[in-house]
Amino acid sequence: MALHLSNACFSALSRSSKVGAVRAVASEQGSVAVKTAEVEKLSLGGSQQQVTRIGIGAWSWGDTSYWNNFEWDDRKMKAAKAAFDTSVDSGITFFDTAEVYGSRMSFGAISSETLLGRFIKERKQRNPEVEIAVATKFAALPWRLGRESVVSALKESLSRLQLPCVELYQLHWPGIWGNEGYIDGLADAVEQGLVKAVGVSNYSEKRLRAAHEQLKKRGIPLASNQVNYSLIYRLPEENGVKSTCDELGITLIAYSPIAQGALTGKYTPSNTPSGPRGRIYTSEFLSKLQPLINRIKEIGESYEKTPTQVVLNWLIAQENVVPIPGAKNGEQAKEFGGAIGWRLTNEEVEELRSMASEVKPVIGFPVEKL
């Protein structure tokens, strides 16, 4: 089916396909890993959109309902800006946000989309040639009805981002009703040139197949499914979501890939996370996690890598997976950059999976059960 892209989106897409010499390697799952002189990239599913093998999650930017100890100030703003700039400097140019992150509807201080848009604009003023891939999401709120609501929400997101289009637009979670209309809305957004690729988030195997088939009828690939996935939360492997993504050529975007900090080695039974995370990653849970953390540290030392870099690399080794850890500051962003450019052995990957299986998994988000 012919797609009518806006000039802005088409030009951006053309520039992306011409950056440097590339070597493409097609996988059995349909995604294509692309290596440039700067950084390895992965095509999002069957779309033409390529992103870096690690992205940055911007959930914490402007948020005061889950992160930042319920406060936001100029110091946190500067730290978020440093996280953005350091990520780009490290070769990570894929950023994931959502209309609800930091927004009033989630009792936040300032919209994450607004901050990301501001950071991109300031960066491009200094470096006009830099290419940033932005992913944002549509909130399937019960009162949003019909395909038009998707396009309308996307236009509002684009206004906050100060962009003519985004690289990826996702349904943040399955709606209580109206999901077929939402999928049609995603397709409409592609045809109107407002987005280059479309995806879903927190979708089960059954919903994933249905969305894939519906978009296929419009000649548009379902590019991604964003789900909670980490070494200690492997539900996507157990419920068929990962295998379905591989089968259908859908990229799995992994949120909470370092288990919201629990896999970094930063927290211990006597030093649990603050805020809501402390109710999930309790002292008892962290005690059971210590043998795995110790082994992760040992493996990291053999590569001169940190535990964070090891667990992110573990996800990359699963293939067709793009982890998007959240970066609050430049130090974290720089560390994430060290997770790419090398690879754990198959034996190490399986050893860590085996050890992690002995730890009872933490509770995921309720939307995964919809």
mmCIF file of C-alpha atoms in Angstrom:
data_model
loop_
_atom_site.group_PDB
_atom_site.id
_atom_site.type_symbol
_atom_site.label_atom_id
_atom_site.label_comp_id
_atom_site.label_asym_id
_atom_site.label_seq_id
_atom_site.Cartn_x
_atom_site.Cartn_y
_atom_site.Cartn_z
ATOM 1 C CA MET A 1 0.000 0.000 0.000
ATOM 2 C CA ALA A 2 1.405 3.402 -0.948
ATOM 3 C CA LEU A 3 2.197 5.612 2.037
ATOM 4 C CA HIS A 4 1.871 9.377 1.827
ATOM 5 C CA LEU A 5 4.648 10.742 4.023
ATOM 6 C CA SER A 6 5.112 14.393 4.822
ATOM 7 C CA ASN A 7 8.170 16.061 3.315
ATOM 8 C CA ALA A 8 9.708 16.483 6.779
ATOM 9 C CA CYS A 9 9.413 12.831 7.667
ATOM 10 C CA PHE A 10 10.478 11.631 4.224
ATOM 11 C CA SER A 11 13.561 13.845 4.262
ATOM 12 C CA ALA A 12 14.537 12.647 7.714
ATOM 13 C CA LEU A 13 14.095 9.030 6.682
ATOM 14 C CA SER A 14 16.183 9.561 3.570
ATOM 15 C CA ARG A 15 19.010 11.109 5.581
ATOM 16 C CA SER A 16 18.948 8.211 8.020
ATOM 17 C CA SER A 17 19.384 5.653 5.262
ATOM 18 C CA LYS A 18 22.430 7.439 3.861
ATOM 19 C CA VAL A 19 24.507 7.889 7.009
ATOM 20 C CA GLY A 20 27.863 6.236 6.370
ATOM 21 C CA ALA A 21 28.594 2.866 4.849
ATOM 22 C CA VAL A 22 26.545 0.101 6.428
ATOM 23 C CA ARG A 23 26.640 -3.669 6.543
ATOM 24 C CA ALA A 24 23.231 -5.270 7.042
ATOM 25 C CA VAL A 25 22.808 -8.783 8.424
ATOM 26 C CA ALA A 26 19.298 -10.233 8.200
ATOM 27 C CA SER A 27 18.209 -12.474 11.070
ATOM 28 C CA GLU A 28 15.714 -15.311 10.874
ATOM 29 C CA GLN A 29 13.306 -13.165 12.865
ATOM 30 C CA GLY A 30 13.132 -10.482 10.196
ATOM 31 C CA SER A 31 15.009 -7.700 12.018
ATOM 32 C CA VAL A 32 18.224 -6.431 10.489
ATOM 33 C CA ALA A 33 21.266 -5.479 12.533
ATOM 34 C CA VAL A 34 23.158 -2.628 10.900
ATOM 35 C CA LYS A 35 26.726 -1.677 11.810
ATOM 36 C CA THR A 36 28.096 1.751 11.073
ATOM 37 C CA ALA A 37 31.498 3.144 11.889
ATOM 38 C CA GLU A 38 30.001 4.710 15.027
ATOM 39 C CA VAL A 39 27.509 2.282 16.536
ATOM 40 C CA GLU A 40 25.593 -0.903 15.857
ATOM 41 C CA LYS A 41 21.926 -0.400 15.018
ATOM 42 C CA LEU A 42 18.858 -2.580 14.705
ATOM 43 C CA SER A 43 15.855 -2.161 12.431
ATOM 44 C CA LEU A 44 12.586 -1.987 14.344
ATOM 45 C CA GLY A 45 10.773 -5.085 13.163
ATOM 46 C CA GLY A 46 9.915 -4.975 9.488
ATOM 47 C CA SER A 47 10.038 -1.173 9.329
ATOM 48 C CA GLN A 48 12.790 0.888 7.754
ATOM 49 C CA GLN A 49 13.481 2.678 11.019
ATOM 50 C CA GLN A 50 16.839 1.891 12.628
ATOM 51 C CA VAL A 51 17.752 2.575 16.253
ATOM 52 C CA THR A 52 20.801 2.042 18.425
ATOM 53 C CA ARG A 53 21.019 -1.317 20.215
ATOM 54 C CA ILE A 54 20.336 0.477 23.496
ATOM 55 C CA GLY A 55 17.886 3.311 23.995
ATOM 56 C CA ILE A 56 17.284 5.637 26.912
ATOM 57 C CA GLY A 57 14.019 5.629 28.834
ATOM 58 C CA ALA A 58 12.837 9.108 29.859
ATOM 59 C CA TRP A 59 10.170 7.991 32.345
ATOM 60 C CA SER A 60 11.902 9.738 35.256
ATOM 61 C CA TRP A 61 12.290 13.093 33.481
ATOM 62 C CA GLY A 62 9.826 15.468 35.106
ATOM 63 C CA ASP A 63 8.121 12.672 37.058
ATOM 64 C CA THR A 64 7.210 13.114 40.715
ATOM 65 C CA SER A 65 4.733 10.274 41.201
ATOM 66 C CA TYR A 66 7.193 7.359 41.043
ATOM 67 C CA TRP A 67 10.712 8.745 40.641
ATOM 68 C CA ASN A 68 12.698 11.644 42.096
ATOM 69 C CA ASN A 69 11.364 11.171 45.636
ATOM 70 C CA PHE A 70 8.222 13.127 44.731
ATOM 71 C CA GLU A 71 10.068 16.355 43.973
ATOM 72 C CA TRP A 72 11.487 18.127 40.938
ATOM 73 C CA ASP A 73 13.913 21.048 40.882
ATOM 74 C CA ASP A 74 16.493 22.783 38.705
ATOM 75 C CA ARG A 75 19.213 20.380 39.818
ATOM 76 C CA LYS A 76 17.223 17.379 38.582
ATOM 77 C CA MET A 77 16.498 19.259 35.352
ATOM 78 C CA LYS A 78 20.208 19.809 34.713
ATOM 79 C CA ALA A 79 20.917 16.156 35.526
ATOM 80 C CA ALA A 80 18.325 15.011 32.971
ATOM 81 C CA LYS A 81 19.866 17.329 30.368
ATOM 82 C CA ALA A 82 23.285 15.845 31.128
ATOM 83 C CA ALA A 83 21.804 12.348 30.713
ATOM 84 C CA PHE A 84 20.549 13.303 27.251
ATOM 85 C CA ASP A 85 23.782 14.912 26.060
ATOM 86 C CA THR A 86 26.005 12.171 27.464
ATOM 87 C CA SER A 87 23.850 9.506 25.809
ATOM 88 C CA VAL A 88 24.237 11.164 22.414
ATOM 89 C CA ASP A 89 27.963 11.611 22.999
ATOM 90 C CA SER A 90 28.176 7.872 23.802
ATOM 91 C CA GLY A 91 26.441 6.954 20.542
ATOM 92 C CA ILE A 92 23.014 6.219 22.038
ATOM 93 C CA THR A 93 20.491 8.239 20.036
ATOM 94 C CA PHE A 94 17.198 6.411 20.684
ATOM 95 C CA PHE A 95 14.965 7.951 23.377
ATOM 96 C CA ASP A 96 11.666 6.583 24.680
ATOM 97 C CA THR A 97 9.074 8.771 26.373
ATOM 98 C CA ALA A 98 5.268 8.937 26.708
ATOM 99 C CA GLU A 99 2.543 11.523 27.016
ATOM 100 C CA VAL A 100 1.859 10.457 30.615
ATOM 101 C CA TYR A 101 5.454 10.671 31.848
ATOM 102 C CA GLY A 102 5.767 13.725 34.070
ATOM 103 C CA SER A 103 2.420 15.058 32.875
ATOM 104 C CA ARG A 104 -0.402 16.434 34.980
ATOM 105 C CA MET A 105 -2.457 13.306 34.366
ATOM 106 C CA SER A 106 0.211 11.376 36.315
ATOM 107 C CA PHE A 107 0.736 14.170 38.879
ATOM 108 C CA GLY A 108 4.127 15.045 37.450
ATOM 109 C CA ALA A 109 6.042 18.318 37.481
ATOM 110 C CA ILE A 110 6.732 18.763 33.754
ATOM 111 C CA SER A 111 6.089 16.600 30.716
ATOM 112 C CA SER A 112 8.947 14.292 29.741
ATOM 113 C CA GLU A 113 8.031 14.953 26.108
ATOM 114 C CA THR A 114 8.482 18.692 26.662
ATOM 115 C CA LEU A 115 11.901 18.155 28.219
ATOM 116 C CA LEU A 116 13.051 15.758 25.498
ATOM 117 C CA GLY A 117 11.903 18.169 22.798
ATOM 118 C CA ARG A 118 13.783 20.994 24.470
ATOM 119 C CA PHE A 119 16.951 18.916 24.797
ATOM 120 C CA ILE A 120 16.804 17.887 21.132
ATOM 121 C CA LYS A 121 16.302 21.465 19.977
ATOM 122 C CA GLU A 122 19.236 22.727 22.048
ATOM 123 C CA ARG A 123 21.462 19.904 20.814
ATOM 124 C CA LYS A 124 20.599 20.533 17.173
ATOM 125 C CA GLN A 125 21.450 24.202 17.591
ATOM 126 C CA ARG A 126 24.986 23.103 18.494
ATOM 127 C CA ASN A 127 25.125 20.111 16.164
ATOM 128 C CA PRO A 128 22.590 20.368 13.308
ATOM 129 C CA GLU A 129 23.611 17.021 11.800
ATOM 130 C CA VAL A 130 22.825 14.930 14.881
ATOM 131 C CA GLU A 131 19.974 12.463 14.317
ATOM 132 C CA ILE A 132 17.807 11.536 17.278
ATOM 133 C CA ALA A 133 15.208 8.744 17.130
ATOM 134 C CA VAL A 134 12.187 9.453 19.337
ATOM 135 C CA ALA A 135 9.609 6.960 20.538
ATOM 136 C CA THR A 136 6.539 8.091 22.435
ATOM 137 C CA LYS A 137 3.231 6.524 23.446
ATOM 138 C CA PHE A 138 -0.535 6.932 23.346
ATOM 139 C CA ALA A 139 -2.368 6.473 26.656
ATOM 140 C CA ALA A 140 -5.383 4.212 26.069
ATOM 141 C CA LEU A 141 -7.602 6.031 28.547
ATOM 142 C CA PRO A 142 -11.204 4.741 28.800
ATOM 143 C CA TRP A 143 -12.740 7.958 27.473
ATOM 144 C CA ARG A 144 -10.591 7.990 24.347
ATOM 145 C CA LEU A 145 -12.669 6.467 21.606
ATOM 146 C CA GLY A 146 -11.950 5.748 17.959
ATOM 147 C CA ARG A 147 -9.002 5.977 15.640
ATOM 148 C CA GLU A 148 -9.170 9.774 15.604
ATOM 149 C CA SER A 149 -8.148 9.888 19.261
ATOM 150 C CA VAL A 150 -4.793 8.295 18.402
ATOM 151 C CA VAL A 151 -3.939 10.829 15.706
ATOM 152 C CA SER A 152 -5.142 13.697 17.893
ATOM 153 C CA ALA A 153 -2.999 12.569 20.847
ATOM 154 C CA LEU A 154 0.011 12.116 18.582
ATOM 155 C CA LYS A 155 -0.319 15.663 17.261
ATOM 156 C CA GLU A 156 -0.351 16.941 20.851
ATOM 157 C CA SER A 157 2.775 14.901 21.594
ATOM 158 C CA LEU A 158 4.488 16.299 18.502
ATOM 159 C CA SER A 159 3.654 19.811 19.694
ATOM 160 C CA ARG A 160 5.295 19.157 23.065
ATOM 161 C CA LEU A 161 8.287 17.533 21.370
ATOM 162 C CA GLN A 162 8.540 20.377 18.825
ATOM 163 C CA LEU A 163 8.906 17.795 16.058
ATOM 164 C CA PRO A 164 7.054 17.270 12.748
ATOM 165 C CA CYS A 165 7.058 13.480 13.260
ATOM 166 C CA VAL A 166 8.498 10.779 15.487
ATOM 167 C CA GLU A 167 10.306 7.570 14.639
ATOM 168 C CA LEU A 168 8.045 5.288 16.715
ATOM 169 C CA TYR A 169 4.520 5.708 18.138
ATOM 170 C CA GLN A 170 3.227 3.048 20.499
ATOM 171 C CA LEU A 171 0.005 2.150 22.280
ATOM 172 C CA HIS A 172 1.121 2.387 25.917
ATOM 173 C CA TRP A 173 -1.153 -0.427 27.100
ATOM 174 C CA PRO A 174 -4.205 -2.311 25.787
ATOM 175 C CA GLY A 175 -7.413 -0.356 26.114
ATOM 176 C CA ILE A 176 -10.368 -1.614 28.115
ATOM 177 C CA TRP A 177 -12.220 -1.317 24.812
ATOM 178 C CA GLY A 178 -11.637 0.182 21.370
ATOM 179 C CA ASN A 179 -8.359 -1.549 20.598
ATOM 180 C CA GLU A 180 -9.163 -2.178 16.920
ATOM 181 C CA GLY A 181 -9.832 1.528 16.511
ATOM 182 C CA TYR A 182 -6.519 2.353 18.168
ATOM 183 C CA ILE A 183 -4.654 0.073 15.760
ATOM 184 C CA ASP A 184 -6.355 1.756 12.816
ATOM 185 C CA GLY A 185 -5.305 5.069 14.347
ATOM 186 C CA LEU A 186 -1.677 3.958 14.317
ATOM 187 C CA ALA A 187 -1.971 3.093 10.632
ATOM 188 C CA ASP A 188 -3.602 6.441 9.923
ATOM 189 C CA ALA A 189 -0.701 8.191 11.653
ATOM 190 C CA VAL A 190 1.782 6.423 9.370
ATOM 191 C CA GLU A 191 -0.182 7.316 6.251
ATOM 192 C CA GLN A 192 -0.409 10.950 7.352
ATOM 193 C CA GLY A 193 3.362 11.130 7.732
ATOM 194 C CA LEU A 194 3.261 11.772 11.479
ATOM 195 C CA VAL A 195 5.306 8.693 12.391
ATOM 196 C CA LYS A 196 7.761 6.339 10.675
ATOM 197 C CA ALA A 197 6.984 3.129 12.573
ATOM 198 C CA VAL A 198 4.316 1.961 15.004
ATOM 199 C CA GLY A 199 4.282 -0.422 17.943
ATOM 200 C CA VAL A 200 2.466 -1.524 21.050
ATOM 201 C CA SER A 201 3.402 -1.938 24.691
ATOM 202 C CA ASN A 202 2.456 -4.463 27.374
ATOM 203 C CA TYR A 203 0.733 -6.661 24.775
ATOM 204 C CA SER A 204 0.157 -10.373 25.339
ATOM 205 C CA GLU A 205 0.830 -12.987 22.666
ATOM 206 C CA LYS A 206 -2.834 -13.056 21.615
ATOM 207 C CA ARG A 207 -3.164 -9.280 21.389
ATOM 208 C CA LEU A 208 0.183 -9.059 19.614
ATOM 209 C CA ARG A 209 -0.922 -11.421 16.857
ATOM 210 C CA ALA A 210 -4.206 -9.574 16.405
ATOM 211 C CA ALA A 211 -2.495 -6.190 16.130
ATOM 212 C CA HIS A 212 0.072 -7.603 13.702
ATOM 213 C CA GLU A 213 -2.643 -9.000 11.426
ATOM 214 C CA GLN A 214 -4.739 -5.832 11.508
ATOM 215 C CA LEU A 215 -1.804 -3.625 10.527
ATOM 216 C CA LYS A 216 -0.700 -6.133 7.895
ATOM 217 C CA LYS A 217 -4.020 -5.574 6.099
ATOM 218 C CA ARG A 218 -3.065 -1.925 5.801
ATOM 219 C CA GLY A 219 0.384 -2.810 4.484
ATOM 220 C CA ILE A 220 2.111 -1.575 7.640
ATOM 221 C CA PRO A 221 4.415 -3.700 9.839
ATOM 222 C CA LEU A 222 4.004 -3.866 13.600
ATOM 223 C CA ALA A 223 7.499 -2.711 14.513
ATOM 224 C CA SER A 224 7.717 -3.335 18.251
ATOM 225 C CA ASN A 225 6.243 -4.502 21.525
ATOM 226 C CA GLN A 226 7.582 -2.798 24.642
ATOM 227 C CA VAL A 227 7.413 -4.968 27.751
ATOM 228 C CA ASN A 228 8.985 -5.389 31.165
ATOM 229 C CA TYR A 229 11.989 -7.655 30.573
ATOM 230 C CA SER A 230 15.186 -8.176 32.523
ATOM 231 C CA LEU A 231 17.416 -10.958 33.794
ATOM 232 C CA ILE A 232 15.202 -11.344 36.876
ATOM 233 C CA TYR A 233 11.896 -10.646 35.125
ATOM 234 C CA ARG A 234 11.669 -13.004 32.179
ATOM 235 C CA LEU A 235 7.899 -13.240 31.800
ATOM 236 C CA PRO A 236 8.180 -12.481 28.044
ATOM 237 C CA GLU A 237 10.146 -15.727 27.684
ATOM 238 C CA GLU A 238 7.563 -17.682 29.676
ATOM 239 C CA ASN A 239 4.295 -16.354 28.268
ATOM 240 C CA GLY A 240 5.153 -16.631 24.557
ATOM 241 C CA VAL A 241 5.634 -12.902 23.927
ATOM 242 C CA LYS A 242 9.356 -13.150 23.117
ATOM 243 C CA SER A 243 8.935 -16.144 20.792
ATOM 244 C CA THR A 244 5.984 -14.460 19.057
ATOM 245 C CA CYS A 245 8.030 -11.304 18.498
ATOM 246 C CA ASP A 246 10.804 -13.424 16.988
ATOM 247 C CA GLU A 247 8.359 -15.356 14.813
ATOM 248 C CA LEU A 248 6.581 -12.283 13.447
ATOM 249 C CA GLY A 249 9.668 -10.082 13.103
ATOM 250 C CA ILE A 250 8.626 -7.660 15.867
ATOM 251 C CA THR A 251 11.367 -6.020 17.920
ATOM 252 C CA LEU A 252 11.014 -6.419 21.675
ATOM 253 C CA ILE A 253 11.811 -3.191 23.513
ATOM 254 C CA ALA A 254 12.719 -3.997 27.112
ATOM 255 C CA TYR A 255 11.733 -1.511 29.775
ATOM 256 C CA SER A 256 13.074 -1.805 33.343
ATOM 257 C CA PRO A 257 16.043 -3.794 31.910
ATOM 258 C CA ILE A 258 18.131 -3.313 35.053
ATOM 259 C CA ALA A 259 15.093 -4.012 37.266
ATOM 260 C CA GLN A 260 14.831 -0.346 38.260
ATOM 261 C CA GLY A 261 18.335 -0.464 39.722
ATOM 262 C CA ALA A 262 18.089 -3.792 41.554
ATOM 263 C CA LEU A 263 20.556 -5.466 39.167
ATOM 264 C CA THR A 264 23.214 -2.754 39.367
ATOM 265 C CA GLY A 265 24.648 -3.896 42.681
ATOM 266 C CA LYS A 266 23.856 -0.472 44.129
ATOM 267 C CA TYR A 267 21.219 -1.789 46.519
ATOM 268 C CA THR A 268 21.730 -4.275 49.334
ATOM 269 C CA PRO A 269 19.531 -5.786 52.061
ATOM 270 C CA SER A 270 20.583 -2.886 54.298
ATOM 271 C CA ASN A 271 20.265 -0.254 51.542
ATOM 272 C CA THR A 272 16.961 -0.670 49.716
ATOM 273 C CA PRO A 273 15.602 1.727 47.051
ATOM 274 C CA SER A 274 13.644 4.780 48.160
ATOM 275 C CA GLY A 275 10.052 5.552 47.241
ATOM 276 C CA PRO A 276 7.649 3.015 45.696
ATOM 277 C CA ARG A 277 10.526 0.811 44.499
ATOM 278 C CA GLY A 278 11.337 -0.018 48.112
ATOM 279 C CA ARG A 279 8.041 -1.907 48.369
ATOM 280 C CA ILE A 280 9.028 -4.094 45.406
ATOM 281 C CA TYR A 281 12.748 -4.597 45.987
ATOM 282 C CA THR A 282 12.616 -5.351 49.695
ATOM 283 C CA SER A 283 15.435 -6.331 52.021
ATOM 284 C CA GLU A 284 14.276 -9.955 51.855
ATOM 285 C CA PHE A 285 14.265 -9.965 48.045
ATOM 286 C CA LEU A 286 17.691 -8.319 47.800
ATOM 287 C CA SER A 287 19.119 -10.945 50.182
ATOM 288 C CA LYS A 288 18.026 -13.716 47.818
ATOM 289 C CA LEU A 289 19.423 -11.741 44.880
ATOM 290 C CA GLN A 290 22.968 -11.413 46.258
ATOM 291 C CA PRO A 291 24.452 -14.664 44.832
ATOM 292 C CA LEU A 292 23.358 -13.601 41.336
ATOM 293 C CA ILE A 293 24.688 -10.065 41.846
ATOM 294 C CA ASN A 294 28.024 -11.458 43.003
ATOM 295 C CA ARG A 295 28.326 -13.630 39.885
ATOM 296 C CA ILE A 296 27.381 -10.709 37.644
ATOM 297 C CA LYS A 297 30.176 -8.695 39.275
ATOM 298 C CA GLU A 298 32.671 -11.519 38.688
ATOM 299 C CA ILE A 299 31.772 -11.788 35.009
ATOM 300 C CA GLY A 300 31.932 -8.015 34.665
ATOM 301 C CA GLU A 301 35.411 -7.898 36.132
ATOM 302 C CA SER A 302 36.646 -10.322 33.475
ATOM 303 C CA TYR A 303 35.486 -7.857 30.794
ATOM 304 C CA GLU A 304 36.307 -4.731 32.820
ATOM 305 C CA LYS A 305 32.587 -3.965 32.825
ATOM 306 C CA THR A 306 30.154 -2.957 35.556
ATOM 307 C CA PRO A 307 27.191 -5.121 36.667
ATOM 308 C CA THR A 308 24.863 -2.701 34.879
ATOM 309 C CA GLN A 309 26.734 -3.160 31.617
ATOM 310 C CA VAL A 310 26.678 -6.942 32.015
ATOM 311 C CA VAL A 311 22.900 -7.220 32.524
ATOM 312 C CA LEU A 312 22.194 -4.861 29.611
ATOM 313 C CA ASN A 313 24.515 -6.897 27.421
ATOM 314 C CA TRP A 314 22.656 -10.034 28.533
ATOM 315 C CA LEU A 315 19.479 -8.594 27.012
ATOM 316 C CA ILE A 316 21.243 -7.562 23.798
ATOM 317 C CA ALA A 317 22.522 -11.143 23.517
ATOM 318 C CA GLN A 318 18.908 -12.362 23.318
ATOM 319 C CA GLU A 319 18.796 -10.788 19.815
ATOM 320 C CA ASN A 320 15.876 -8.751 18.502
ATOM 321 C CA VAL A 321 15.824 -6.936 21.866
ATOM 322 C CA VAL A 322 16.489 -3.237 22.543
ATOM 323 C CA PRO A 323 16.827 -2.425 26.260
ATOM 324 C CA ILE A 324 15.883 1.107 27.319
ATOM 325 C CA PRO A 325 17.289 1.778 30.797
ATOM 326 C CA GLY A 326 16.258 5.028 32.413
ATOM 327 C CA ALA A 327 19.017 7.618 32.825
ATOM 328 C CA LYS A 328 18.632 10.298 35.486
ATOM 329 C CA ASN A 329 22.084 11.826 35.020
ATOM 330 C CA GLY A 330 25.176 11.860 32.840
ATOM 331 C CA GLU A 331 27.035 9.272 34.908
ATOM 332 C CA GLN A 332 24.317 6.687 34.382
ATOM 333 C CA ALA A 333 24.098 7.469 30.665
ATOM 334 C CA LYS A 334 27.853 7.076 30.232
ATOM 335 C CA GLU A 335 27.724 3.712 31.979
ATOM 336 C CA PHE A 336 24.949 2.492 29.689
ATOM 337 C CA GLY A 337 27.119 3.300 26.677
ATOM 338 C CA GLY A 338 29.638 0.748 27.933
ATOM 339 C CA ALA A 339 27.111 -2.067 27.438
ATOM 340 C CA ILE A 340 27.542 -2.052 23.661
ATOM 341 C CA GLY A 341 30.491 -2.997 21.472
ATOM 342 C CA TRP A 342 31.161 -6.372 23.126
ATOM 343 C CA ARG A 343 29.220 -9.575 23.851
ATOM 344 C CA LEU A 344 28.855 -12.133 26.630
ATOM 345 C CA THR A 345 29.529 -15.729 25.632
ATOM 346 C CA ASN A 346 26.607 -18.117 25.171
ATOM 347 C CA GLU A 347 27.783 -20.010 28.235
ATOM 348 C CA GLU A 348 27.712 -16.869 30.373
ATOM 349 C CA VAL A 349 24.261 -15.945 29.066
ATOM 350 C CA GLU A 350 22.853 -19.334 30.037
ATOM 351 C CA GLU A 351 24.660 -19.410 33.380
ATOM 352 C CA LEU A 352 23.105 -16.108 34.398
ATOM 353 C CA ARG A 353 19.668 -17.234 33.248
ATOM 354 C CA SER A 354 20.020 -20.428 35.279
ATOM 355 C CA MET A 355 21.073 -18.548 38.419
ATOM 356 C CA ALA A 356 18.320 -15.964 37.966
ATOM 357 C CA SER A 357 15.691 -18.720 37.686
ATOM 358 C CA GLU A 358 16.392 -19.560 41.323
ATOM 359 C CA VAL A 359 15.184 -16.109 42.378
ATOM 360 C CA LYS A 360 11.427 -15.666 42.621
ATOM 361 C CA PRO A 361 10.550 -12.957 40.089
ATOM 362 C CA VAL A 362 9.304 -9.573 41.194
ATOM 363 C CA ILE A 363 5.780 -8.415 40.444
ATOM 364 C CA GLY A 364 5.284 -6.725 37.096
ATOM 365 C CA PHE A 365 2.869 -3.976 36.151
ATOM 366 C CA PRO A 366 -0.879 -4.719 36.214
ATOM 367 C CA VAL A 367 -1.277 -3.713 32.562
ATOM 368 C CA GLU A 368 0.579 -6.877 31.551
ATOM 369 C CA LYS A 369 -2.456 -8.887 32.691
ATOM 370 C CA LEU A 370 -4.974 -7.003 30.519
#
